[in-house]
PDB file of C-alpha atoms in Angstrom:
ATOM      1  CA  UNK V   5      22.364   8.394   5.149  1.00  0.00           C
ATOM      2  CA  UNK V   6      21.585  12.191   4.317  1.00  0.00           C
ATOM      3  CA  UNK V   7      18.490  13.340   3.750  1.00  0.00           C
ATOM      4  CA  UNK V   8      19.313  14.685   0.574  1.00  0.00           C
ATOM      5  CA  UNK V   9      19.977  11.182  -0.515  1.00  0.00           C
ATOM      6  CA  UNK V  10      16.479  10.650  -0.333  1.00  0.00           C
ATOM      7  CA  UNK V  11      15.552  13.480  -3.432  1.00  0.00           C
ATOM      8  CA  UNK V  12      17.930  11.670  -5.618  1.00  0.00           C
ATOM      9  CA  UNK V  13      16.900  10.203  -8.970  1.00  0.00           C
ATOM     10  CA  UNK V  14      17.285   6.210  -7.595  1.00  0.00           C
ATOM     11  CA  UNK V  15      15.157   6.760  -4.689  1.00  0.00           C
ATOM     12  CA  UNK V  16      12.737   8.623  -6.444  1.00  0.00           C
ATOM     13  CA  UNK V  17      11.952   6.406  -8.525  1.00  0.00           C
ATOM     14  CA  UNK V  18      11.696   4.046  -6.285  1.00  0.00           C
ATOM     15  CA  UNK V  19       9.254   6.016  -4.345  1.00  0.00           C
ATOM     16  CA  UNK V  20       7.369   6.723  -7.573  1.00  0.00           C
ATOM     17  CA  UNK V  21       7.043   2.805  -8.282  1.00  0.00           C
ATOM     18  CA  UNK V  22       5.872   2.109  -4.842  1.00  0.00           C
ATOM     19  CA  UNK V  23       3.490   4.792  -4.403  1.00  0.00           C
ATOM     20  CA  UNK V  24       2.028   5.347  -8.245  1.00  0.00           C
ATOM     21  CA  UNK V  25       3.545   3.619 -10.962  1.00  0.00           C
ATOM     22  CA  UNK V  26       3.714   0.179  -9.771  1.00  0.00           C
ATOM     23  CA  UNK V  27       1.465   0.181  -6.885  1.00  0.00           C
ATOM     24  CA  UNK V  28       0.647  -2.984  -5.295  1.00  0.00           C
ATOM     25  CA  UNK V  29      -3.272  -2.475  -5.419  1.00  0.00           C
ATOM     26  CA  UNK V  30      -4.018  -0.592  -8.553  1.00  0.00           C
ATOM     27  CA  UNK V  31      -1.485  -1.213 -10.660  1.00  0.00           C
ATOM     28  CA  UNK V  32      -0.216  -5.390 -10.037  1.00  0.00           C
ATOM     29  CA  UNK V  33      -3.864  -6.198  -8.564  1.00  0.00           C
ATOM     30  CA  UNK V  34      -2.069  -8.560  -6.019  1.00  0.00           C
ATOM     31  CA  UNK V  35      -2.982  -8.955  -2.179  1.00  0.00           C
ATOM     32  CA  UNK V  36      -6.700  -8.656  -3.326  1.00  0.00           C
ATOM     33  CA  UNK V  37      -8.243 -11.125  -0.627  1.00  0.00           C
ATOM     34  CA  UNK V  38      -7.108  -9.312   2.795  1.00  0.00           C
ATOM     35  CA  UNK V  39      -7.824  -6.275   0.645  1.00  0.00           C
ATOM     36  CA  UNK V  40     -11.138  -6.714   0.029  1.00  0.00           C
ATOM     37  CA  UNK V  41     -11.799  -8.552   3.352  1.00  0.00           C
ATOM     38  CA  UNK V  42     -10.759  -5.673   5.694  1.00  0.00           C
ATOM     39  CA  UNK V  43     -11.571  -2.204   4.260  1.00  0.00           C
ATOM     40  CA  UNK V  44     -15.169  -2.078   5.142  1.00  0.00           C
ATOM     41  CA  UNK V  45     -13.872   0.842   7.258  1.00  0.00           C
ATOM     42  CA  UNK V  46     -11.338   3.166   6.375  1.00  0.00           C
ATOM     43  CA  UNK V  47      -9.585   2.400  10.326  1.00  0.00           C
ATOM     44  CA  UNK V  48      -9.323  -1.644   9.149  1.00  0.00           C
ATOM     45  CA  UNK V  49      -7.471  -0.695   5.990  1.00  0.00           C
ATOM     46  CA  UNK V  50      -5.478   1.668   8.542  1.00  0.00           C
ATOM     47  CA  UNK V  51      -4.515  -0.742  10.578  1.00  0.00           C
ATOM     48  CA  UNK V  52      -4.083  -3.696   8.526  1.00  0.00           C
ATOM     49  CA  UNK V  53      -1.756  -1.728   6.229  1.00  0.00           C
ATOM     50  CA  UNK V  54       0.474  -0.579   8.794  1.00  0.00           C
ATOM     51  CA  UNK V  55       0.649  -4.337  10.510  1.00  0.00           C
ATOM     52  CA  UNK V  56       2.004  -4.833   6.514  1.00  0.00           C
ATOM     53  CA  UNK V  57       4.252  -2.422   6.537  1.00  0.00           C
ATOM     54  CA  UNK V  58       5.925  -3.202   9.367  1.00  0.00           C
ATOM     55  CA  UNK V  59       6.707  -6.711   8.128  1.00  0.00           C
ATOM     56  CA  UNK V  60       7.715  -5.777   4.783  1.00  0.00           C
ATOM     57  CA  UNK V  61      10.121  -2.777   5.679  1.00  0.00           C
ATOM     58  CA  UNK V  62      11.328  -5.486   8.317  1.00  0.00           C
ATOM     59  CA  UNK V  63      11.788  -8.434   5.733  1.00  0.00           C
ATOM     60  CA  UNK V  64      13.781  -6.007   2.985  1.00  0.00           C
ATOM     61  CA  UNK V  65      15.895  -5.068   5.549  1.00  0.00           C
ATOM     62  CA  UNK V  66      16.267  -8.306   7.033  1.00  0.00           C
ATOM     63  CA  UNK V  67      16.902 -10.383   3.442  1.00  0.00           C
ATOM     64  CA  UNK V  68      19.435  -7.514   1.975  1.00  0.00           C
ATOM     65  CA  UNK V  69      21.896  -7.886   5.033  1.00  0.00           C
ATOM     66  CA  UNK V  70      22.021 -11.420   4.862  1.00  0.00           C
ATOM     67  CA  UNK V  71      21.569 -11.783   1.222  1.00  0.00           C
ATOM     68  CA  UNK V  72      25.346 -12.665   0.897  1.00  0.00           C
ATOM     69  CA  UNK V  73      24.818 -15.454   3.442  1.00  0.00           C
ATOM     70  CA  UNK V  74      22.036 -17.050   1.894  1.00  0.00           C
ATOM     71  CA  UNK V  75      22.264 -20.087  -0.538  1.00  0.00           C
ATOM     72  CA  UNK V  76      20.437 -19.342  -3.685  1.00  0.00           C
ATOM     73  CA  UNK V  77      19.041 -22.553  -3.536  1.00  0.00           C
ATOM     74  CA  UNK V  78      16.764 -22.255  -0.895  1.00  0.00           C
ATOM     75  CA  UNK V  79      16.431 -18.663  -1.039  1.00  0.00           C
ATOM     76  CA  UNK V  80      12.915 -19.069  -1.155  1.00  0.00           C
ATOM     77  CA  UNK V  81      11.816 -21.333   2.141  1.00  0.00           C
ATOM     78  CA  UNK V  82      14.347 -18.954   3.359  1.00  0.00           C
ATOM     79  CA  UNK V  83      12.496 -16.132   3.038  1.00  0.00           C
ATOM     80  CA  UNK V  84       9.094 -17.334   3.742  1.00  0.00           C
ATOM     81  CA  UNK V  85      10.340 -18.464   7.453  1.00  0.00           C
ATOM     82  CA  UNK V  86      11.603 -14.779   8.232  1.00  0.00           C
ATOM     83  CA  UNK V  87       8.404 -13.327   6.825  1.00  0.00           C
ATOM     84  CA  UNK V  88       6.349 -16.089   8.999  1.00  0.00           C
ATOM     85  CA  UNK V  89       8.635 -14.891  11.946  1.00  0.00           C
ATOM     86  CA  UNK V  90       8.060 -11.191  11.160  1.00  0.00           C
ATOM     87  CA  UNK V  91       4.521 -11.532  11.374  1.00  0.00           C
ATOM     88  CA  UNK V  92       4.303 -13.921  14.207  1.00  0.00           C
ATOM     89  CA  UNK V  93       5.783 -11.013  16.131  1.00  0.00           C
ATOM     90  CA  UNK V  94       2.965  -8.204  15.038  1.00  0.00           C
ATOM     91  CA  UNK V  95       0.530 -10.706  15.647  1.00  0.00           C
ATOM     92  CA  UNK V  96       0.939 -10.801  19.491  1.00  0.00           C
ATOM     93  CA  UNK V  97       1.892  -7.280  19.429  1.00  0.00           C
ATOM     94  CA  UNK V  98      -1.248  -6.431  17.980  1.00  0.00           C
ATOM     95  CA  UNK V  99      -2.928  -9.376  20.457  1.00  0.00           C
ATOM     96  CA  UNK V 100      -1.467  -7.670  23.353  1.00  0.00           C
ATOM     97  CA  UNK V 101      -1.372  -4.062  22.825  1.00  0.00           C
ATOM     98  CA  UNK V 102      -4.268  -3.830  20.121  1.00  0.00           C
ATOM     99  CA  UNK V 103      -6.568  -6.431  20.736  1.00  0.00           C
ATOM    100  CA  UNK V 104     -10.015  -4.993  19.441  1.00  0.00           C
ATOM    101  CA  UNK V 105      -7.939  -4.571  15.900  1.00  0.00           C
ATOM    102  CA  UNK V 106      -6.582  -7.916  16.177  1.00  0.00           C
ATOM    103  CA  UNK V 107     -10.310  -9.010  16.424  1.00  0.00           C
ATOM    104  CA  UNK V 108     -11.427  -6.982  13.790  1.00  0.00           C
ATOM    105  CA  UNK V 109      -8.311  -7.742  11.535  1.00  0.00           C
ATOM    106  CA  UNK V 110      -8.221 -12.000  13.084  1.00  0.00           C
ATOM    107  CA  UNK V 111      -6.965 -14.320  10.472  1.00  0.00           C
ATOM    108  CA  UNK V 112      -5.798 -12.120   8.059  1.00  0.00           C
ATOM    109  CA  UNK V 113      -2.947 -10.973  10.326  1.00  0.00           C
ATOM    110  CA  UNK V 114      -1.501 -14.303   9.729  1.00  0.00           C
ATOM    111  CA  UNK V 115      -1.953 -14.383   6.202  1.00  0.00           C
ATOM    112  CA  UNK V 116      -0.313 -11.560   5.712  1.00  0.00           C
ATOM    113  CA  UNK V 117       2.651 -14.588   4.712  1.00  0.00           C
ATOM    114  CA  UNK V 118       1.244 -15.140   2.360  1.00  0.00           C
ATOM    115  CA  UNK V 119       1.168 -11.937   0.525  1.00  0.00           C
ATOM    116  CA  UNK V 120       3.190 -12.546  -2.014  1.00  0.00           C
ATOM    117  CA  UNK V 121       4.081  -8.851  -2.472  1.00  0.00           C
ATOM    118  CA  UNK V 122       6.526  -9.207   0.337  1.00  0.00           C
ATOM    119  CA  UNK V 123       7.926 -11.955  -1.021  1.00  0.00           C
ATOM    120  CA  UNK V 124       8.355 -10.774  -4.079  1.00  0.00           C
ATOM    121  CA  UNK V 125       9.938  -7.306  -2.797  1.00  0.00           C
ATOM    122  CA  UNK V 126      12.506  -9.675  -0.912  1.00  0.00           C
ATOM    123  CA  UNK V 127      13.339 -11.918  -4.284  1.00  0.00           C
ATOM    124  CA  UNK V 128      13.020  -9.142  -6.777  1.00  0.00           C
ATOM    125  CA  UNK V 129      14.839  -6.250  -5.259  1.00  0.00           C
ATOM    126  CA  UNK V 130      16.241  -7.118  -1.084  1.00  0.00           C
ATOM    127  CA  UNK V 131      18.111 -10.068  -2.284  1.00  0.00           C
ATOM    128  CA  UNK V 132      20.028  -7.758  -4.777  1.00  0.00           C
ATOM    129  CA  UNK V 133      20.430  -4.282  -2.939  1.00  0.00           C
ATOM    130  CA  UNK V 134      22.207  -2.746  -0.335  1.00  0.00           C
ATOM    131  CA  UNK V 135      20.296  -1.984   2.894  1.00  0.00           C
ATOM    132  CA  UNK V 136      19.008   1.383   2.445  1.00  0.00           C
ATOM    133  CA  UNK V 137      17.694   1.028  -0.620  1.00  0.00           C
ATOM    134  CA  UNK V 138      15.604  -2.423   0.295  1.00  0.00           C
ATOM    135  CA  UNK V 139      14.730  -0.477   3.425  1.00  0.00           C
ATOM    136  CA  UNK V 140      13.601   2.511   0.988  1.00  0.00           C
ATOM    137  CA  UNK V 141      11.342   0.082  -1.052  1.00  0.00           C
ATOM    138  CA  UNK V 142      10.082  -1.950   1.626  1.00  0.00           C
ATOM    139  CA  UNK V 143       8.542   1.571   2.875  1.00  0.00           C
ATOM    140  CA  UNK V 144       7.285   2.874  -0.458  1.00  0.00           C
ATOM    141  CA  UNK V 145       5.438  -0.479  -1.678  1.00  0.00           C
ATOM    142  CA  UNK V 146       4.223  -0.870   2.056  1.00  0.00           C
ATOM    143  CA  UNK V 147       2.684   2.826   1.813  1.00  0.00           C
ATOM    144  CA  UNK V 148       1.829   2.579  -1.313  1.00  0.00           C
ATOM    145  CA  UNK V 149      -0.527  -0.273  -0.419  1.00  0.00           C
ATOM    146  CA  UNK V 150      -1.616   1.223   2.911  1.00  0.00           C
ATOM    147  CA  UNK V 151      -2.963   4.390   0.997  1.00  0.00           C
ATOM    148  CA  UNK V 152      -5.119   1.661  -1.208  1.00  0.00           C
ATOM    149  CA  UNK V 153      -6.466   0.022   1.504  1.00  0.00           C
ATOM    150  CA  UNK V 154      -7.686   3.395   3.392  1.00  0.00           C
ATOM    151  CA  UNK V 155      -8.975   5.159   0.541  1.00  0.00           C
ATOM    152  CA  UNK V 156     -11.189   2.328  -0.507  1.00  0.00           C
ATOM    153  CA  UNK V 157     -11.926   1.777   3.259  1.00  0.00           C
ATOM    154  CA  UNK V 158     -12.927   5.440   3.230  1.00  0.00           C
ATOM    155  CA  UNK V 159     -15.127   4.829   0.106  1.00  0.00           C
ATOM    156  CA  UNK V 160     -17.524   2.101   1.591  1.00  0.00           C
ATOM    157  CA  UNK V 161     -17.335   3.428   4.551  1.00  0.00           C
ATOM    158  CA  UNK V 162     -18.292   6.839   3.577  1.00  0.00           C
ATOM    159  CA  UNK V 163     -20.741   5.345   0.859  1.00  0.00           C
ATOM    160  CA  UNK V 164     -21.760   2.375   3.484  1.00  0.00           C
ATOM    161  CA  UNK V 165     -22.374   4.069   6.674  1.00  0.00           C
ATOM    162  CA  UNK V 166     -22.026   8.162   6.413  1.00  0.00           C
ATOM    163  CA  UNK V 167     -19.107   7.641   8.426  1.00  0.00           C
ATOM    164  CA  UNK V 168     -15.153   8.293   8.305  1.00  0.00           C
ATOM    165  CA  UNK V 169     -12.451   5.834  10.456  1.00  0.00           C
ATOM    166  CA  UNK V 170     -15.226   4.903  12.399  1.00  0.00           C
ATOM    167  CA  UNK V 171     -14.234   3.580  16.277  1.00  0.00           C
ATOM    168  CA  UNK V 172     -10.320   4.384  15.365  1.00  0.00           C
ATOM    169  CA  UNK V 173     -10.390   5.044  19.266  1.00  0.00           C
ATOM    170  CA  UNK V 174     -11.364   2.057  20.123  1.00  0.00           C
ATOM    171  CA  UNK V 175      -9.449  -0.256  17.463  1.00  0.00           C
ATOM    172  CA  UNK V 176      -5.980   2.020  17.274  1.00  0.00           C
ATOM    173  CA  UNK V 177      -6.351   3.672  20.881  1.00  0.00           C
ATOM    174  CA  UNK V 178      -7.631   7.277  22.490  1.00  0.00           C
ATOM    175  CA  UNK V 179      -5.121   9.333  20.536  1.00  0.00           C
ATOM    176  CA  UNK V 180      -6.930   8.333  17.255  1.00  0.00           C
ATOM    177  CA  UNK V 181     -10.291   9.678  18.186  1.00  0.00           C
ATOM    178  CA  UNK V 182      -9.906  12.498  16.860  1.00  0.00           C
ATOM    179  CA  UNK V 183     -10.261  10.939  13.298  1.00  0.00           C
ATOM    180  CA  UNK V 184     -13.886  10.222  13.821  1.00  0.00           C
ATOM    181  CA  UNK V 185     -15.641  11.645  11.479  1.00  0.00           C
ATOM    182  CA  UNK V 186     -19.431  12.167  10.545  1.00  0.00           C
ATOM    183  CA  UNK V 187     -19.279  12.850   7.239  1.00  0.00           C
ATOM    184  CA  UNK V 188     -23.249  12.262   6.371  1.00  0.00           C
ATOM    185  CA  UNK V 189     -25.489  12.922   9.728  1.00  0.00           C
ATOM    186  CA  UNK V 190     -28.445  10.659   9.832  1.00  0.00           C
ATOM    187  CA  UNK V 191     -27.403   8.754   7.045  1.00  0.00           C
ATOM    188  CA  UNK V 192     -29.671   5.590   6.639  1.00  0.00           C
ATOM    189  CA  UNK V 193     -26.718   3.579   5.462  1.00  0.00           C
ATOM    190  CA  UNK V 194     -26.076   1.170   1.692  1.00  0.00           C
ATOM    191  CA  UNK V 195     -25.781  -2.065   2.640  1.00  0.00           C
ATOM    192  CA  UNK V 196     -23.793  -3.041  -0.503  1.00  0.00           C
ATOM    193  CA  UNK V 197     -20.678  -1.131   0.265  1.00  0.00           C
ATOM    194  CA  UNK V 198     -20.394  -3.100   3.309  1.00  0.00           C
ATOM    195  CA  UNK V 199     -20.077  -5.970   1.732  1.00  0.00           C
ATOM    196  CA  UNK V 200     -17.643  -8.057  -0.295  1.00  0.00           C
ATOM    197  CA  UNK V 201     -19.675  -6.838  -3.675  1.00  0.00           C
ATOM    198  CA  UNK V 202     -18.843  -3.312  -2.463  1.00  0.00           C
ATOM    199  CA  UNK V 203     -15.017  -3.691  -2.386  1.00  0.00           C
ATOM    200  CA  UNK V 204     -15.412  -5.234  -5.501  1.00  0.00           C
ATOM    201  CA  UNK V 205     -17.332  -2.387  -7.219  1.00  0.00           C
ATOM    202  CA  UNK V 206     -15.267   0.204  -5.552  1.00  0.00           C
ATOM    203  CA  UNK V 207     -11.913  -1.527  -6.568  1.00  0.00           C
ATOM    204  CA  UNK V 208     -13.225  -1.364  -9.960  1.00  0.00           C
ATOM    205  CA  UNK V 209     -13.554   2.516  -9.785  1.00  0.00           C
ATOM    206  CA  UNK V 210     -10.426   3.125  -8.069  1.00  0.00           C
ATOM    207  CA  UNK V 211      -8.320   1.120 -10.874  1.00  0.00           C
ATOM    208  CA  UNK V 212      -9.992   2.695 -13.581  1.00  0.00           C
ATOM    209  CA  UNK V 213      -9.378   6.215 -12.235  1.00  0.00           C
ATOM    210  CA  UNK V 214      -5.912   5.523 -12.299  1.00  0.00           C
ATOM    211  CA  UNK V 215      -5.310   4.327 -15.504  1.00  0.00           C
ATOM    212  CA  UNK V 216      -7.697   7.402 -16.602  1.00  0.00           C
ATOM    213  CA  UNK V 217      -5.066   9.513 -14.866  1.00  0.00           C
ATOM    214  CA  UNK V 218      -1.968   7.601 -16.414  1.00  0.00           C
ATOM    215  CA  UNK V 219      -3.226   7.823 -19.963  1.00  0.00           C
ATOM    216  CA  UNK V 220      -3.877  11.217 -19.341  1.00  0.00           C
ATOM    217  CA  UNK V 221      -0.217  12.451 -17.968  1.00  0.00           C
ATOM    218  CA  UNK V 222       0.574  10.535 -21.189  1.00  0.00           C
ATOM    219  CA  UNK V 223      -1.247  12.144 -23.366  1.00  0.00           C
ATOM    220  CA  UNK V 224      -0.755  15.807 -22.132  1.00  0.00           C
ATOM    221  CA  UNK V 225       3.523  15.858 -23.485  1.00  0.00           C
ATOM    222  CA  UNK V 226       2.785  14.471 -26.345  1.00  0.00           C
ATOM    223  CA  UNK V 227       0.385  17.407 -27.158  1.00  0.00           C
ATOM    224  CA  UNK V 228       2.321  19.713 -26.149  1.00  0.00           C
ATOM    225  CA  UNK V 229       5.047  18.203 -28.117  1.00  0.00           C
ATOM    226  CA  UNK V 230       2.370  18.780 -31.423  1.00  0.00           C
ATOM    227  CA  UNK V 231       1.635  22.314 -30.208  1.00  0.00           C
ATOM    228  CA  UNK V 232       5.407  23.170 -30.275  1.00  0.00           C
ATOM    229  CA  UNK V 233       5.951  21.450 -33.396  1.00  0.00           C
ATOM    230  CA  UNK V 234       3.173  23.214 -34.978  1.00  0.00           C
ATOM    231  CA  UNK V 235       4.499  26.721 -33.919  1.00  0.00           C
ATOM    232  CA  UNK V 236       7.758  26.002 -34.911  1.00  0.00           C
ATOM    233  CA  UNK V 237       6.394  24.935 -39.025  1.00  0.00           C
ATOM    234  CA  UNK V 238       4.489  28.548 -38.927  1.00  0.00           C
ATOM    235  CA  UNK V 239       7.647  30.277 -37.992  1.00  0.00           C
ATOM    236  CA  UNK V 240       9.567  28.578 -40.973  1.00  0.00           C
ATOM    237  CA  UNK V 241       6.923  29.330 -43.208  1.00  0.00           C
TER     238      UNK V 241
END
């Protein structure tokens, strides 16, 4: 596939629905309970995001080249067995290679089938497209959800401890120290943040700053649609 491909006006909007317009996190409000569980630190939502991404990207791609081979009748238990495969493998990946994450992320990993954004992906869209495409949205929903789960990391984090992807040497590996970040030096901490109340709170802010932002970019055309209107009446008169 070219590159160019890519900038064209399918896969953009794709890449708009995954990463804005239909986000996982602010926009459907699914996958709330690893979501909340995790992001106490930005370096959780990291790595729990990417442990998602792989499996979804993975499952798109895996569900659109089979989808001719599938029976529509059990499409469904279908699915849910690759996805339980899928993450069965980045759960002793993680176990072997990244075993203070695994800790940190433990039973979540697991439940990641049942996040019923991948499944959904997979019924709604893999089971109907060609491979790149599927491939294309696995990637864009994935991100789009990994960016939720950092950013609100990085808010109770931030507002928690003072602190930005906090230990990301020790949970991701060395070449992630240098993410480590003091953002507020002898900060005496908020407990709140840190806890599931926190997410909560902080979700709330996050999802309402969004749909600030949407009504906004719809709002700004249509005045500028009045404006032009208006200059076009004084010409006439």
């Amino acid at each position: 596939m070219k590159l160019s491909t890519l900038f064209s006006e399918p896969y953009r909007k794709i890449a708009k629905d995954g990463l804005w317009d239909n986000n996982v996190v602010l926009t459907q409000n699914l996958a709330l309970c690893p979501l909340l569980a995790v992001t106490g630190t930005a370096t959780n939502g990291l790595g729990m995001g990417l442990a998602t991404m792989v499996v979804m990207v993975a499952s798109n791609a895996a569900v659109s080249v089979n989808r001719q081979l599938i029976p529509a009748e059990i499409r469904i238990p279908i699915f849910v067995l690759l996805i339980a495969a899928l993450v069965t493998l980045v759960d002793i990946f993680l176990n072997a290679w990244m075993h203070e994450l695994h800790k940190v992320l433990g039973l979540f990993i697991p439940l990641i089938v049942t996040n019923c954004v991948i499944l959904g992906r997979a019924e709604a869209f893999a089971s109907k497209q060609p491979l790149m495409p599927s491939i294309w949205d696995g990637l864009m929903m994935s991100v789009g959800f990994t960016l939720a789960l950092v950013v609100l990391g990085a808010l109770r984090e931030i507002s928690g401890a003072g602190t930005l992807f906090a230990n990301a040497s020790v949970l991701l590996g060395e070449s992630f120290r240098f993410m480590e970040l003091t953002i507020i030096p002898e900060y005496k901490g908020f407990l709140l943040m840190a806890l599931p109340p926190g997410g909560f709170i902080m979700l709330g802010f996050m999802v309402a700053a969004k749909r600030l932002l949407d009504k906004k970019a719809v709002e700004k055309p249509a005045s500028n649609l009045d404006i032009t209107d208006l200059q076009l009446a004084e010409q006439d008169s």
